[in-house]
Structures are given as C-alpha cells and as structure tokens.
Coordinates of C-alpha atoms in Angstrom, one line a residue:
M1 CA -141.3 118.7 243.4
A2 CA -142.4 115.8 245.6
A3 CA -145.5 113.9 244.7
E4 CA -147.0 112.0 247.6
I5 CA -150.4 110.8 248.7
H6 CA -152.2 113.5 250.8
S7 CA -149.3 115.9 250.4
R8 CA -150.0 119.6 250.5
P9 CA -151.3 121.1 247.2
Q10 CA -148.8 122.2 244.6
T11 CA -149.3 123.5 241.2
A12 CA -149.0 121.3 238.1
R13 CA -147.7 118.1 239.6
P14 CA -148.4 114.3 239.3
V15 CA -150.7 113.1 242.1
L16 CA -150.1 109.7 243.5
L17 CA -153.4 107.8 243.6
N18 CA -152.4 104.3 244.6
K19 CA -149.4 102.1 245.4
I20 CA -149.6 98.4 244.6
E21 CA -147.3 96.2 246.7
G22 CA -146.9 92.4 246.9
H23 CA -144.2 91.5 244.4
S24 CA -141.2 89.7 245.7
D25 CA -138.8 90.9 243.0
S26 CA -138.4 93.7 240.4
V27 CA -141.6 94.6 238.5
N28 CA -140.4 94.8 234.8
A29 CA -143.6 96.0 233.2
A30 CA -147.0 97.4 234.1
V31 CA -149.9 98.4 231.8
L32 CA -153.2 100.1 232.6
I33 CA -156.2 98.2 231.4
P34 CA -158.2 100.7 229.2
K35 CA -161.7 101.5 230.5
E36 CA -161.1 99.5 233.6
D37 CA -159.7 100.3 237.1
G38 CA -157.1 97.6 236.5
V39 CA -153.4 97.1 236.0
I40 CA -151.4 94.1 234.6
T41 CA -147.9 93.5 235.9
V42 CA -145.1 91.1 235.1
S43 CA -142.2 90.5 237.4
E44 CA -138.8 89.0 237.9
D45 CA -140.6 86.8 240.5
R46 CA -142.1 84.8 237.5
T47 CA -145.6 86.1 238.1
I48 CA -148.2 87.6 235.8
R49 CA -150.8 89.5 237.9
V50 CA -154.0 91.3 236.9
W51 CA -154.9 93.8 239.7
L52 CA -158.4 95.2 239.9
K53 CA -159.5 98.1 242.1
R54 CA -161.9 96.9 244.8
D55 CA -164.6 98.9 246.7
S56 CA -162.1 99.7 249.4
G57 CA -160.1 101.7 246.9
Q58 CA -157.2 99.2 247.0
Y59 CA -156.0 97.0 244.1
W60 CA -156.1 93.2 244.6
P61 CA -155.0 90.5 242.2
S62 CA -157.8 88.8 240.3
I63 CA -155.3 86.7 238.4
Y64 CA -152.1 85.4 239.9
H65 CA -150.2 83.2 237.4
T66 CA -146.7 81.8 237.8
V67 CA -144.6 80.8 234.8
S68 CA -141.3 78.9 234.5
S69 CA -138.9 81.8 234.0
P70 CA -138.7 85.4 235.1
C71 CA -141.0 87.8 233.1
S72 CA -139.0 90.5 231.4
C73 CA -141.6 92.4 229.3
M74 CA -145.1 92.2 227.9
S75 CA -147.4 93.4 225.1
Y76 CA -151.1 93.6 225.9
H77 CA -153.8 94.0 223.2
H78 CA -157.0 95.1 224.9
D79 CA -159.6 94.6 222.1
S80 CA -158.7 91.0 221.7
R81 CA -157.5 90.6 225.4
R82 CA -154.4 88.8 224.2
I83 CA -151.3 89.2 226.2
F84 CA -147.7 88.2 225.3
I85 CA -145.1 87.8 227.9
G86 CA -141.4 87.8 227.2
Q87 CA -139.3 85.7 229.5
D88 CA -135.7 85.4 230.8
N89 CA -135.2 82.1 229.0
G90 CA -135.9 83.6 225.6
A91 CA -139.5 82.3 225.2
V92 CA -142.6 84.5 224.4
V93 CA -145.8 83.1 226.0
E94 CA -149.3 84.1 224.7
F95 CA -152.4 84.0 227.0
L96 CA -156.0 85.0 226.5
I97 CA -157.6 86.9 229.4
S98 CA -161.3 86.4 230.1
E99 CA -163.8 89.3 229.8
D100 CA -164.2 89.6 233.5
F101 CA -160.4 89.6 234.0
N102 CA -160.6 86.6 236.4
K103 CA -159.1 83.9 234.3
M104 CA -156.2 83.5 231.8
N105 CA -155.7 80.6 229.4
H106 CA -152.4 79.6 227.7
V107 CA -152.5 79.9 223.9
K108 CA -149.0 79.4 222.6
T109 CA -145.3 79.4 223.5
Y110 CA -143.0 81.0 220.9
P111 CA -139.2 80.0 220.8
A112 CA -138.3 83.6 220.0
H113 CA -134.8 84.0 221.5
Q114 CA -131.8 82.1 222.9
N115 CA -131.6 84.6 225.8
R116 CA -133.7 87.1 227.8
V117 CA -136.4 88.9 225.8
S118 CA -135.9 92.6 226.2
D119 CA -138.9 94.1 224.4
M120 CA -141.9 93.0 222.3
V121 CA -144.8 94.3 220.2
F122 CA -147.8 92.3 219.1
S123 CA -149.3 93.5 215.7
L124 CA -152.9 92.4 215.1
E125 CA -152.8 93.8 211.6
S126 CA -150.0 91.4 210.5
E127 CA -150.6 88.7 213.2
W128 CA -146.9 89.0 214.1
V129 CA -145.2 89.2 217.4
V130 CA -141.9 91.2 217.0
S131 CA -139.3 90.9 219.8
T132 CA -135.8 91.8 220.7
G133 CA -133.4 89.9 223.0
H134 CA -130.1 89.7 224.8
D135 CA -129.1 87.2 222.1
K136 CA -128.4 90.3 220.0
S137 CA -131.3 89.7 217.7
V138 CA -134.8 91.0 216.6
S139 CA -137.2 88.2 215.6
W140 CA -140.7 88.2 214.1
M141 CA -143.0 85.2 214.5
C142 CA -146.4 84.4 213.1
T143 CA -149.1 84.2 215.8
Q144 CA -151.3 82.0 213.7
S145 CA -148.8 79.3 213.0
G146 CA -146.4 79.9 215.8
S147 CA -143.5 79.7 213.3
M148 CA -140.4 81.9 213.0
L149 CA -140.6 84.3 210.0
G150 CA -137.3 86.0 210.3
R151 CA -134.4 87.2 212.5
H152 CA -131.7 89.8 212.3
Y153 CA -128.6 89.9 214.4
F154 CA -126.8 93.0 215.8
T155 CA -123.3 93.4 217.2
S156 CA -124.7 94.1 220.7
W157 CA -127.7 93.4 222.9
A158 CA -131.0 94.6 221.4
S159 CA -132.6 96.5 224.3
C160 CA -135.9 98.1 223.1
L161 CA -138.3 98.1 220.2
Q162 CA -141.0 100.1 218.4
Y163 CA -143.0 98.9 215.4
D164 CA -145.0 100.7 212.8
H165 CA -148.0 98.5 212.1
E166 CA -149.0 100.1 208.8
T167 CA -145.6 100.0 207.1
Q168 CA -144.1 97.1 209.0
H169 CA -141.0 99.1 209.9
A170 CA -139.2 98.1 213.2
F171 CA -137.0 100.5 215.2
V172 CA -134.5 98.6 217.4
G173 CA -132.3 100.3 220.0
D174 CA -129.2 98.5 221.3
F175 CA -126.6 98.7 224.0
S176 CA -124.1 100.4 221.7
G177 CA -126.3 103.4 221.5
Q178 CA -127.5 102.9 217.9
I179 CA -131.0 102.6 216.6
T180 CA -131.6 100.4 213.5
L181 CA -134.6 100.9 211.2
L182 CA -135.7 97.7 209.5
K183 CA -138.4 96.9 207.0
L184 CA -139.8 93.5 207.9
E185 CA -141.3 91.1 205.3
K186 CA -142.4 87.5 205.5
Q187 CA -139.2 85.4 205.3
T188 CA -137.0 88.5 204.6
Y189 CA -136.1 92.0 205.7
S190 CA -134.0 95.0 204.7
I191 CA -132.0 97.5 206.7
I192 CA -133.2 101.1 205.9
T193 CA -130.8 103.1 208.1
T194 CA -129.0 103.4 211.3
L195 CA -129.5 106.4 213.7
K196 CA -126.5 107.5 215.7
G197 CA -126.4 110.2 218.3
H198 CA -126.5 108.8 221.8
E199 CA -123.4 108.2 223.8
G200 CA -124.9 105.4 225.9
S201 CA -127.2 102.4 225.6
I202 CA -130.7 103.0 224.4
G203 CA -133.1 102.4 227.2
A204 CA -136.5 103.4 225.7
L205 CA -138.1 104.2 222.3
W206 CA -141.4 105.7 221.4
W207 CA -142.8 105.9 217.9
D208 CA -145.6 108.3 216.9
P209 CA -147.1 107.1 213.6
V210 CA -149.2 110.2 213.1
Q211 CA -146.4 112.8 213.0
R212 CA -143.8 110.1 212.2
L213 CA -141.5 111.1 215.1
L214 CA -139.2 108.7 216.9
F215 CA -138.2 109.5 220.5
S216 CA -135.2 107.7 222.1
G217 CA -134.0 107.8 225.7
A218 CA -130.6 106.5 226.8
S219 CA -128.1 105.9 229.6
D220 CA -126.4 109.2 228.7
H221 CA -129.3 110.8 230.5
S222 CA -130.6 112.4 227.2
I223 CA -133.6 112.1 224.9
M224 CA -133.5 112.6 221.2
M225 CA -136.3 113.3 218.8
W226 CA -135.8 112.0 215.3
D227 CA -138.0 113.5 212.6
I228 CA -138.4 110.4 210.4
G229 CA -141.3 111.8 208.4
G230 CA -139.5 115.0 207.6
R231 CA -136.8 113.1 205.7
K232 CA -134.2 115.8 206.4
G233 CA -132.3 114.1 209.2
R234 CA -133.6 116.6 211.7
T235 CA -132.9 115.7 215.4
L236 CA -133.7 117.5 218.6
L237 CA -131.8 116.9 221.9
L238 CA -133.6 117.1 225.3
Q239 CA -131.5 117.2 228.4
G240 CA -133.0 117.4 231.9
H241 CA -132.7 114.0 233.5
H242 CA -129.8 113.2 235.9
E243 CA -129.9 109.4 235.4
R244 CA -130.6 107.0 232.5
V245 CA -133.9 107.5 230.7
Q246 CA -135.9 104.2 230.8
A247 CA -139.5 105.1 229.7
L248 CA -141.1 107.4 227.2
C249 CA -144.6 108.3 226.1
Y250 CA -145.6 111.0 223.5
L251 CA -149.1 112.5 223.8
Q252 CA -150.2 113.3 220.3
F253 CA -153.0 115.7 221.1
T254 CA -151.2 118.0 223.6
R255 CA -147.8 117.5 222.0
Q256 CA -146.1 116.6 225.2
L257 CA -143.5 114.0 225.9
V258 CA -143.4 112.3 229.2
S259 CA -140.2 110.6 230.3
C260 CA -139.0 108.7 233.3
S261 CA -135.5 107.9 234.6
A262 CA -133.8 105.4 236.9
D263 CA -133.6 107.9 239.7
G264 CA -137.4 108.4 239.8
G265 CA -137.4 111.6 237.8
I266 CA -140.6 112.3 235.8
A267 CA -140.3 115.0 233.1
V268 CA -143.0 116.5 230.9
W269 CA -141.6 118.2 227.8
N270 CA -143.5 120.8 225.8
M271 CA -143.0 119.7 222.1
D272 CA -145.6 122.2 220.8
T273 CA -143.0 124.9 220.4
Q274 CA -140.4 125.9 217.9
R275 CA -137.2 124.2 219.0
E276 CA -133.6 124.4 217.6
E277 CA -131.2 121.6 216.8
A278 CA -128.2 121.5 219.0
P279 CA -125.0 122.0 216.9
Q280 CA -122.5 119.4 216.0
W281 CA -119.3 119.8 218.1
L282 CA -116.4 121.1 216.0
D283 CA -112.9 119.8 216.0
S284 CA -109.9 122.0 216.4
D285 CA -106.3 121.9 217.5
S286 CA -106.6 125.3 219.3
C287 CA -109.3 127.3 221.0
Q288 CA -111.6 128.8 218.3
K289 CA -111.9 132.0 220.4
C290 CA -108.4 132.9 221.7
E291 CA -106.4 130.5 219.5
Q292 CA -104.4 129.1 222.4
P293 CA -103.3 125.4 221.6
F294 CA -105.0 122.4 223.2
F295 CA -102.7 120.0 225.0
W296 CA -102.2 117.6 222.1
N297 CA -101.1 120.4 219.8
I298 CA -97.4 119.8 220.4
K299 CA -96.2 122.0 217.5
Q300 CA -98.1 125.1 218.5
M301 CA -97.1 124.6 222.1
W302 CA -93.5 124.5 221.1
D303 CA -93.6 127.4 218.7
T304 CA -95.4 129.7 221.2
K305 CA -93.7 128.3 224.3
T306 CA -97.1 127.8 226.1
L307 CA -98.7 125.0 227.9
G308 CA -101.6 123.3 226.1
L309 CA -105.2 123.8 227.4
R310 CA -108.0 121.3 227.9
Q311 CA -110.7 121.3 225.1
H312 CA -114.3 122.1 225.8
H313 CA -117.3 122.8 223.6
C314 CA -119.9 125.5 223.7
R315 CA -123.4 123.9 223.7
K316 CA -124.9 126.8 221.8
C317 CA -122.5 127.2 218.8
G318 CA -120.6 124.0 219.0
K319 CA -117.1 125.6 218.8
A320 CA -114.1 124.1 220.5
V321 CA -113.1 126.4 223.3
C322 CA -110.8 126.5 226.3
G323 CA -112.0 126.9 229.9
K324 CA -111.2 130.6 230.1
C325 CA -113.3 131.4 227.0
S326 CA -116.2 129.3 228.3
S327 CA -116.4 130.2 231.9
K328 CA -120.2 130.8 231.9
R329 CA -123.1 128.4 232.3
S330 CA -126.7 128.9 231.1
S331 CA -129.8 126.9 230.5
F332 CA -131.1 127.2 226.9
P333 CA -134.4 125.2 226.7
I334 CA -135.2 126.0 223.1
M335 CA -132.1 123.8 222.3
G336 CA -133.2 121.2 224.9
F337 CA -130.9 122.3 227.7
E338 CA -133.1 122.6 230.7
F339 CA -130.3 122.9 233.2
P340 CA -127.2 125.1 233.0
V341 CA -124.6 123.9 230.5
R342 CA -121.2 125.2 229.3
V343 CA -121.4 128.1 226.7
C344 CA -118.7 130.3 225.4
D345 CA -118.7 133.9 226.7
A346 CA -119.8 135.3 223.3
C347 CA -122.9 133.0 223.2
F348 CA -123.7 133.7 226.9
D349 CA -124.0 137.4 226.0
T350 CA -126.6 136.6 223.3
I351 CA -128.9 134.6 225.6
K352 CA -131.7 136.7 227.0
E353 CA -133.6 136.1 230.2
E354 CA -136.7 135.0 228.3
D355 CA -134.6 132.4 226.5
R356 CA -134.1 130.7 229.8
T357 CA -137.8 130.1 230.3
P358 CA -138.3 126.3 230.9
L359 CA -140.0 124.2 228.3
A360 CA -140.3 121.2 230.6
T361 CA -141.5 120.4 234.1
F362 CA -139.7 118.0 236.4
H363 CA -141.2 115.9 239.2
E364 CA -140.1 113.3 241.7
G365 CA -141.5 109.8 241.4
K366 CA -139.6 108.6 244.5
H367 CA -138.8 105.2 243.1
N368 CA -136.7 103.7 240.3
V369 CA -138.8 103.7 237.2
A370 CA -138.0 100.8 234.9
H371 CA -141.2 101.0 232.9
M372 CA -144.1 103.3 232.4
D373 CA -147.5 103.2 230.7
M374 CA -150.1 106.0 230.2
D375 CA -153.8 106.2 229.5
P376 CA -154.2 109.7 228.1
S377 CA -158.0 109.5 227.9
R378 CA -158.0 109.4 231.7
A379 CA -154.7 111.2 232.2
L380 CA -153.4 108.2 234.2
M381 CA -149.9 106.9 234.4
V382 CA -148.5 103.7 236.0
T383 CA -144.8 103.3 236.9
C384 CA -142.9 100.3 238.2
G385 CA -139.3 99.3 238.9
S386 CA -136.7 97.5 241.0
D387 CA -138.2 98.5 244.3
R388 CA -141.1 96.1 243.6
I389 CA -143.7 98.9 243.9
V390 CA -146.3 99.8 241.3
K391 CA -147.5 103.4 241.4
I392 CA -150.6 104.9 239.7
W393 CA -150.6 108.6 239.1
D394 CA -153.2 111.2 238.2
M395 CA -151.4 113.4 235.5
T396 CA -154.3 115.8 234.9
Q397 CA -152.5 118.8 236.3
V398 CA -149.4 118.1 234.2
V399 CA -150.8 116.9 230.8
G400 CA -154.1 118.9 230.8
C401 CA -157.2 118.0 229.0
S402 CA -158.8 114.6 228.2
L403 CA -157.5 113.0 225.1
A404 CA -160.1 110.3 224.7
T405 CA -160.3 110.1 220.9
G406 CA -157.8 108.7 218.5
F407 CA -155.1 107.4 220.8
S408 CA -153.4 104.2 220.0
P409 CA -151.9 102.6 223.1
H410 CA -148.2 101.7 223.1

C-alpha cells in the first residue's frame, strides 16, 4: 500500500506528514525530539542538524553543526539534552543542546574505536557510553572521566547494539549473523551466551526490558524474537520483508513490532497473539516422505538405479523432502510466514483458510530506510536513509491508541 502526502484515503496505513530535505549525503540516523515538533539528524555529510517545525508547517534547521568526520550514529538523551555522535574515524563526540534547541556546545571527545562507530547507547544510570565499531569491538567508556573502561573483540564487524541499563547487559549483533550477550563491569566483563539463528549479518536490534524480549533483524530478510526472560531458549521467526531488515521498534503497550527494510518496506507485526516456533530443519539422505534418495546419496542411487533428487524442507514440519512431495506453497502467519513458503503436501492439507489470516500489515515507505525512530506517545515515526531524505509519519491508523505513559525511548 502506498503512503503519500495527500493520497486518497486507505485503511490502516502510515500517513506521510513531512519530508525533510537538504542533506548532501546519506542520513545515517534521525530521532524525534520528545514533546517537541523537532528532529535531530546526523549524516555522512559530516553534519549534525536539529530541525524544528516552523509556522509554515515546514522543518528548518535551528542547529547546523559540522564535525571533522562523517557521522555514523547517535544516542540522544532528552532529559539531560546530551547527545553522543559516533563518527567514521572511530571517535564519539558528546554535545549539550540548549533548552531552546538553538545552540549546541562540545563537551567531550571519546577515543572509542579505531574504525567507524556502528552503534551506540548512552546510559545515564551508569554514566557510560557503550559503542560498537567496524574495528570488531564493543567498548564502554566513562562519561565523567572520559576514560576507557573495557573493550571486547569479535571475529567480525560489530554492527548494532542494545543495552539493558538495569542489569548492565549488552547485546551485540555482528556481520557473521551472531548476537553476543555480555555482562559489562568496570574494568571487566563476561560473555553470557551467543545467539545463533540468522543466515546473514545483523542489521538491527531492539531490547524490551519489561518483557525481556530481544528482537533482531538481518540481511537474510528475517526477524527473530528471542525470549530472554523465559530462559527456555524460545525463538520466533518473522518473515515478510523482501530486503534486509535495518530498523526495529517494539511497542510495549500494544504489543506490536514495527520493522523497516532497505527497500522501503514498513511492517507492523501483531505480537499480542499465540505464535508457534518454526521447526528446526531435519537432515536426511533421502526424502522423508517418499524415501527417494537425494543426489549425494550415492549408495541408495546405485542400489535402486535411480537419479538423486534435490533436497528441500517443509517450513511447517521441518522434514527434508523432495520437490515432488513439497509442490505446494502456503502462508502460515502463526509461525511467522506472512507470504507463501514451501510446505510438504501432508502439511498443506492441515492448513485451514483461517490459518492464513495475516498477523502483520505491510506498507511502502518509498525510500531506503537505514534508520527509524518512534515516539509512541504521539504515534509518530521518522525514517531516513541513503536517498538523503527524512520522512515523518503519522502511525495512528497502524499502531492505534496513544501510549503516553511508561515508554522508555530507544
């Protein structure tokens, strides 16, 4: 469904309120200023800009600040008006924004990484800035002294980060598709576990500290929900995007997950429903339905004088099957499959029409979405990307009621 300014009314869709243009390169992050008609953006063009809405209805920069290196990410803390900017040269720069959002003063520069900063979180509770970088590390620094407290290295680029302020646990996604859970301390740390499930690099993470759920989006076009609080290793798979997932936001009070992908797709997933885990794919040397050998099963091929078949898997039962025994396709939203996927003929017969009822809605943002931020109290969303355009959306029709209380911004 297209979402355009002044487009004809459609049911339950994002409504584009404003487009902000003016950047000369990719906009890597944009955040909505709580309780203000304002947006903060950082860009590959080395600028940090604070945009405020004028009487004309358009957004104009009240702060336009240029730094020495392209800006890759940011963390904004509204109550203290402190903003931390990650840069391509590996540094993190802290600024203090004035109450009227017309001035910004430099506070500190932190030598966080040896290469591009990929993601960052500021924790007021611990006075730490935790960051990940393309130098394959996560670091945590003291914002009071400016000193490095600790660093951990991975085997591949660390791409994204979430942090639990209460327990000082960090979730780090990397380009190998793994998510590492670390317990951070002053001067030390411990690795709690490694989460494996994605077949592509992790592009976005979102941590919900209330229900203790971790959501991850990756270049394999899929989203996974990890039930950390349940301690049973339960994971849910969500498939509906056709490109890499690059931004996530979970709305606690309506139990909806909003996700954005590189092709401009915006999805809203209903998580307030009983979902089923997708099965693990089973290994077999022959079709688990008709028992015909797969092409690597030389012995059975020789014994039966038959040609080997290509192996497939039924998404509903996980069995290894041949193409003939899995000729049907079906969506199965309760297991996260919002578009038709391969199922074996036996499972296809068990799927009723009501089982195909969608549990997500899909919308077209009409630009590459590299980053997204939401203000659920106003049902507003901001998206930005490589097309240099920042879009502000009214999500009221999609996410429903106001969520003004108890929300902790990302």
